Structure formats: C-alpha cells, structure tokens
C-alpha positions as a Python dict, from the first residue, in 0.01 Angstrom:
ca = {
    (1, 'M'): (0, 0, 0),
    (2, 'K'): (235, -157, 256),
    (3, 'R'): (-34, -435, 326),
    (4, 'I'): (-35, -511, -51),
    (5, 'E'): (313, -535, -63),
    (6, 'E'): (321, -778, 228),
    (7, 'A'): (60, -996, 82),
    (8, 'C'): (257, -986, -268),
    (9, 'E'): (554, -1099, -73),
    (10, 'R'): (375, -1366, 120),
    (11, 'A'): (225, -1507, -194),
    (12, 'Q'): (573, -1522, -350),
    (13, 'Y'): (721, -1692, -54),
    (14, 'A'): (462, -1959, -49),
    (15, 'L'): (511, -2017, -424),
    (16, 'W'): (892, -2072, -381),
    (17, 'N'): (882, -2240, -72),
    (18, 'K'): (577, -2479, -76),
    (19, 'F'): (613, -2559, -449),
    (20, 'W'): (966, -2557, -560),
    (21, 'D'): (1130, -2918, -584),
    (22, 'Q'): (1507, -2847, -491),
    (23, 'E'): (1600, -3207, -633),
    (24, 'K'): (1407, -3178, -942),
    (25, 'A'): (1494, -2816, -984),
    (26, 'V'): (1121, -2734, -1116),
    (27, 'F'): (792, -2630, -932),
    (28, 'V'): (555, -2957, -855),
    (29, 'N'): (195, -2890, -882),
    (30, 'H'): (62, -3018, -547),
    (31, 'Y'): (118, -2921, -186),
    (32, 'P'): (183, -3132, 29),
    (33, 'V'): (422, -3286, -266),
    (34, 'K'): (297, -3633, -364),
    (35, 'E'): (509, -3915, -393),
    (36, 'E'): (389, -3968, -758),
    (37, 'E'): (386, -3634, -926),
    (38, 'S'): (216, -3612, -1293),
    (39, 'W'): (374, -3369, -1501),
    (40, 'I'): (124, -3096, -1576),
    (41, 'Y'): (266, -2825, -1824),
    (42, 'W'): (15, -2543, -1852),
    (43, 'W'): (27, -2398, -1492),
    (44, 'H'): (405, -2366, -1508),
    (45, 'A'): (354, -2072, -1718),
    (46, 'H'): (128, -1896, -1468),
    (47, 'A'): (402, -1963, -1189),
    (48, 'L'): (630, -1799, -1436),
    (49, 'D'): (423, -1497, -1476),
    (50, 'A'): (384, -1478, -1086),
    (51, 'L'): (751, -1460, -1084),
    (52, 'L'): (745, -1199, -1314),
    (53, 'D'): (514, -993, -1119),
    (54, 'G'): (761, -1013, -828),
    (55, 'Y'): (1036, -861, -1071),
    (56, 'A'): (819, -597, -1195),
    (57, 'R'): (698, -497, -866),
    (58, 'T'): (1039, -508, -677),
    (59, 'K'): (1295, -522, -956),
    (60, 'E'): (1480, -782, -736),
    (61, 'K'): (1719, -1018, -947),
    (62, 'D'): (1621, -1321, -730),
    (63, 'Y'): (1293, -1319, -932),
    (64, 'L'): (1464, -1328, -1252),
    (65, 'E'): (1695, -1612, -1096),
    (66, 'R'): (1396, -1811, -1009),
    (67, 'F'): (1225, -1736, -1318),
    (68, 'K'): (1511, -1881, -1510),
    (69, 'A'): (1553, -2188, -1282),
    (70, 'E'): (1182, -2287, -1339),
    (71, 'Y'): (1175, -2184, -1723),
    (72, 'D'): (1494, -2458, -1729),
    (73, 'G'): (1314, -2697, -1542),
    (74, 'V'): (1013, -2679, -1749),
    (75, 'F'): (1234, -2733, -2070),
    (76, 'R'): (1396, -3006, -1923),
    (77, 'E'): (1078, -3180, -1769),
    (78, 'N'): (868, -3134, -2088),
    (79, 'G'): (1137, -3335, -2306),
    (80, 'G'): (1398, -3068, -2403),
    (81, 'T'): (1129, -2858, -2571),
    (82, 'F'): (828, -2621, -2485),
    (83, 'L'): (615, -2756, -2770),
    (84, 'H'): (330, -2942, -2649),
    (85, 'N'): (12, -3128, -2749),
    (86, 'W'): (-218, -2859, -2613),
    (87, 'Y'): (-191, -2520, -2787),
    (88, 'D'): (-326, -2326, -2500),
    (89, 'D'): (-48, -2449, -2285),
    (90, 'M'): (208, -2360, -2509),
    (91, 'E'): (28, -1987, -2561),
    (92, 'W'): (60, -1911, -2192),
    (93, 'M'): (423, -2039, -2211),
    (94, 'A'): (460, -1814, -2521),
    (95, 'L'): (306, -1500, -2317),
    (96, 'A'): (535, -1570, -2009),
    (97, 'C'): (830, -1575, -2236),
    (98, 'L'): (717, -1256, -2429),
    (99, 'R'): (691, -1084, -2099),
    (100, 'V'): (1031, -1169, -1986),
    (101, 'Y'): (1172, -1063, -2297),
    (102, 'E'): (993, -720, -2276),
    (103, 'L'): (1116, -688, -1906),
    (104, 'T'): (1479, -802, -1984),
    (105, 'G'): (1545, -779, -2357),
    (106, 'D'): (1701, -1128, -2337),
    (107, 'Q'): (1719, -1274, -2679),
    (108, 'D'): (1716, -1630, -2569),
    (109, 'Y'): (1352, -1608, -2451),
    (110, 'Y'): (1233, -1399, -2766),
    (111, 'S'): (1369, -1701, -2956),
    (112, 'A'): (1198, -1954, -2734),
    (113, 'L'): (892, -1752, -2794),
    (114, 'M'): (920, -1742, -3173),
    (115, 'K'): (978, -2127, -3163),
    (116, 'M'): (650, -2168, -2972),
    (117, 'W'): (455, -1916, -3193),
    (118, 'D'): (575, -2100, -3521),
    (119, 'H'): (402, -2413, -3369),
    (120, 'I'): (104, -2206, -3234),
    (121, 'K'): (6, -2072, -3524),
    (122, 'G'): (-81, -2377, -3693),
    (123, 'A'): (-364, -2400, -3478),
    (124, 'K'): (-553, -2159, -3662),
    (125, 'N'): (-768, -2355, -3922),
    (126, 'D'): (-1117, -2324, -4073),
    (127, 'Y'): (-1197, -2702, -4019),
    (128, 'K'): (-1544, -2765, -4189),
    (129, 'G'): (-1578, -2376, -4255),
    (130, 'V'): (-1569, -2264, -3883),
    (131, 'G'): (-1261, -2077, -3802),
    (132, 'G'): (-1075, -2036, -3469),
    (133, 'M'): (-765, -2225, -3308),
    (134, 'A'): (-773, -2568, -3220),
    (135, 'W'): (-719, -2678, -2860),
    (136, 'K'): (-506, -2969, -2908),
    (137, 'T'): (-245, -3042, -3214),
    (138, 'D'): (-403, -3374, -3295),
    (139, 'L'): (-764, -3246, -3305),
    (140, 'P'): (-830, -2950, -3554),
    (141, 'A'): (-1209, -2924, -3481),
    (142, 'S'): (-1102, -2896, -3104),
    (143, 'R'): (-1160, -2505, -3107),
    (144, 'M'): (-1217, -2363, -2744),
    (145, 'S'): (-1193, -2060, -2584),
    (146, 'C'): (-890, -2162, -2377),
    (147, 'S'): (-694, -2168, -2707),
    (148, 'N'): (-842, -1871, -2884),
    (149, 'G'): (-814, -1617, -2579),
    (150, 'P'): (-440, -1654, -2535),
    (151, 'G'): (-386, -1720, -2912),
    (152, 'C'): (-554, -1407, -2998),
    (153, 'L'): (-381, -1224, -2714),
    (154, 'L'): (-38, -1358, -2782),
    (155, 'A'): (-94, -1239, -3162),
    (156, 'M'): (-196, -873, -3062),
    (157, 'K'): (91, -845, -2826),
    (158, 'L'): (334, -957, -3101),
    (159, 'Y'): (169, -698, -3312),
    (160, 'Q'): (255, -456, -3043),
    (161, 'L'): (606, -556, -2997),
    (162, 'T'): (634, -535, -3367),
    (163, 'V'): (531, -193, -3394),
    (164, 'T'): (743, -76, -3107),
    (165, 'E'): (1031, -234, -3181),
    (166, 'A'): (994, -147, -3564),
    (167, 'K'): (1286, -367, -3685),
    (168, 'D'): (1336, -447, -4067),
    (169, 'G'): (1022, -560, -4238),
    (170, 'W'): (806, -468, -3936),
    (171, 'E'): (518, -353, -4139),
    (172, 'D'): (439, -687, -4279),
    (173, 'K'): (476, -867, -3953),
    (174, 'A'): (274, -637, -3767),
    (175, 'A'): (-9, -668, -4034),
    (176, 'Y'): (49, -1030, -4011),
    (177, 'Y'): (-3, -1056, -3656),
    (178, 'L'): (-300, -820, -3640),
    (179, 'N'): (-478, -1011, -3918),
    (180, 'F'): (-422, -1321, -3730),
    (181, 'A'): (-588, -1187, -3415),
    (182, 'K'): (-866, -1031, -3589),
    (183, 'E'): (-930, -1370, -3775),
    (184, 'V'): (-932, -1585, -3478),
}
C-alpha cells in the first residue's frame, strides 16, 4: 500500500510542478511549456479530478487550495464562464464540480455545477428522430459517446445527490434526472 501512496504522490507532484503555470495561475497542457499555448478546456476538468483524488486520499487542504486556484484559472481563461461550445467539456467540468461539492459541501461549486447543467441539458435532442446528446452546441446532430456518456453519468449523479439530500421538491427533481439519464 505504501508503494501505491508514493506513486500517487509522485503523480500529484508532477502534475503540480510540471504543468502549473505560476504566472497565468492555471495549468498548461504541454510539458515542456510551449511559447504559444493553445487553450484546451476539456482536460482541465480531469486535472481538477486528479487534485480531488489527492484530497480524498489524504484530506490535505493543499489539494483543495490547488483545486480552487485551477478552478479560478479555468473560469478566467475561458472568458469568465464555464460554458463552452463543446457539451462534453462542460459535462466533465460539471462532474468535477459535483465531486468537490460532495467532498466539501461548498455551495459555490454547486451553483457553478447547476449553471453548467442548465446549459448541458440543452444538448439532449431528437434531431431527425434519433435521441441522444449533441457534442457541440452549434451541431445538434453531432451526437457522440463522448457527450452521451458523461451526460448520462452527470444526470445519474444528480439523481443520486437529489435523493440523498432530499430537499424541497426532491421527488420531482430526482424523477427528472433519472428519466433524463434513461432517455439518453
């Protein structure tokens, strides 16, 4: 078990020390860092999830501080929003926000998640009689597994959260999320 813990820490160290850009206060997507770095949104959600793995494993607050720094950097670099032209990118980001909310109870992450969900749910369509979720906001027929998989997973996790928290009107919300996932 000790070897696994050490390997996890080495991976976390490499993520932070090789990909964190101190000046931009956000991860970069190349190592070594390129002079001209193109903005690629989707993988930031996975980096956030990796930081949450570190926190879930160790309960060290440094991981949450790093999460917050990367989260803020992504928001800033993406034009002051988490909304994006690719639904799958937003779905992964929403899943990371849901996970950090479940770990911390921080309502700011839940609010960001629900803003993304309000946009993401628009991906579900039956364009030309075929159901599923679009990949891109401007291409309703672009239904692919990369958007349907995390979209369905997000709906099921929202269902689970709603049932667990059982807040006002939870039965209708839970049924909505469950039906959404089943339809996708």
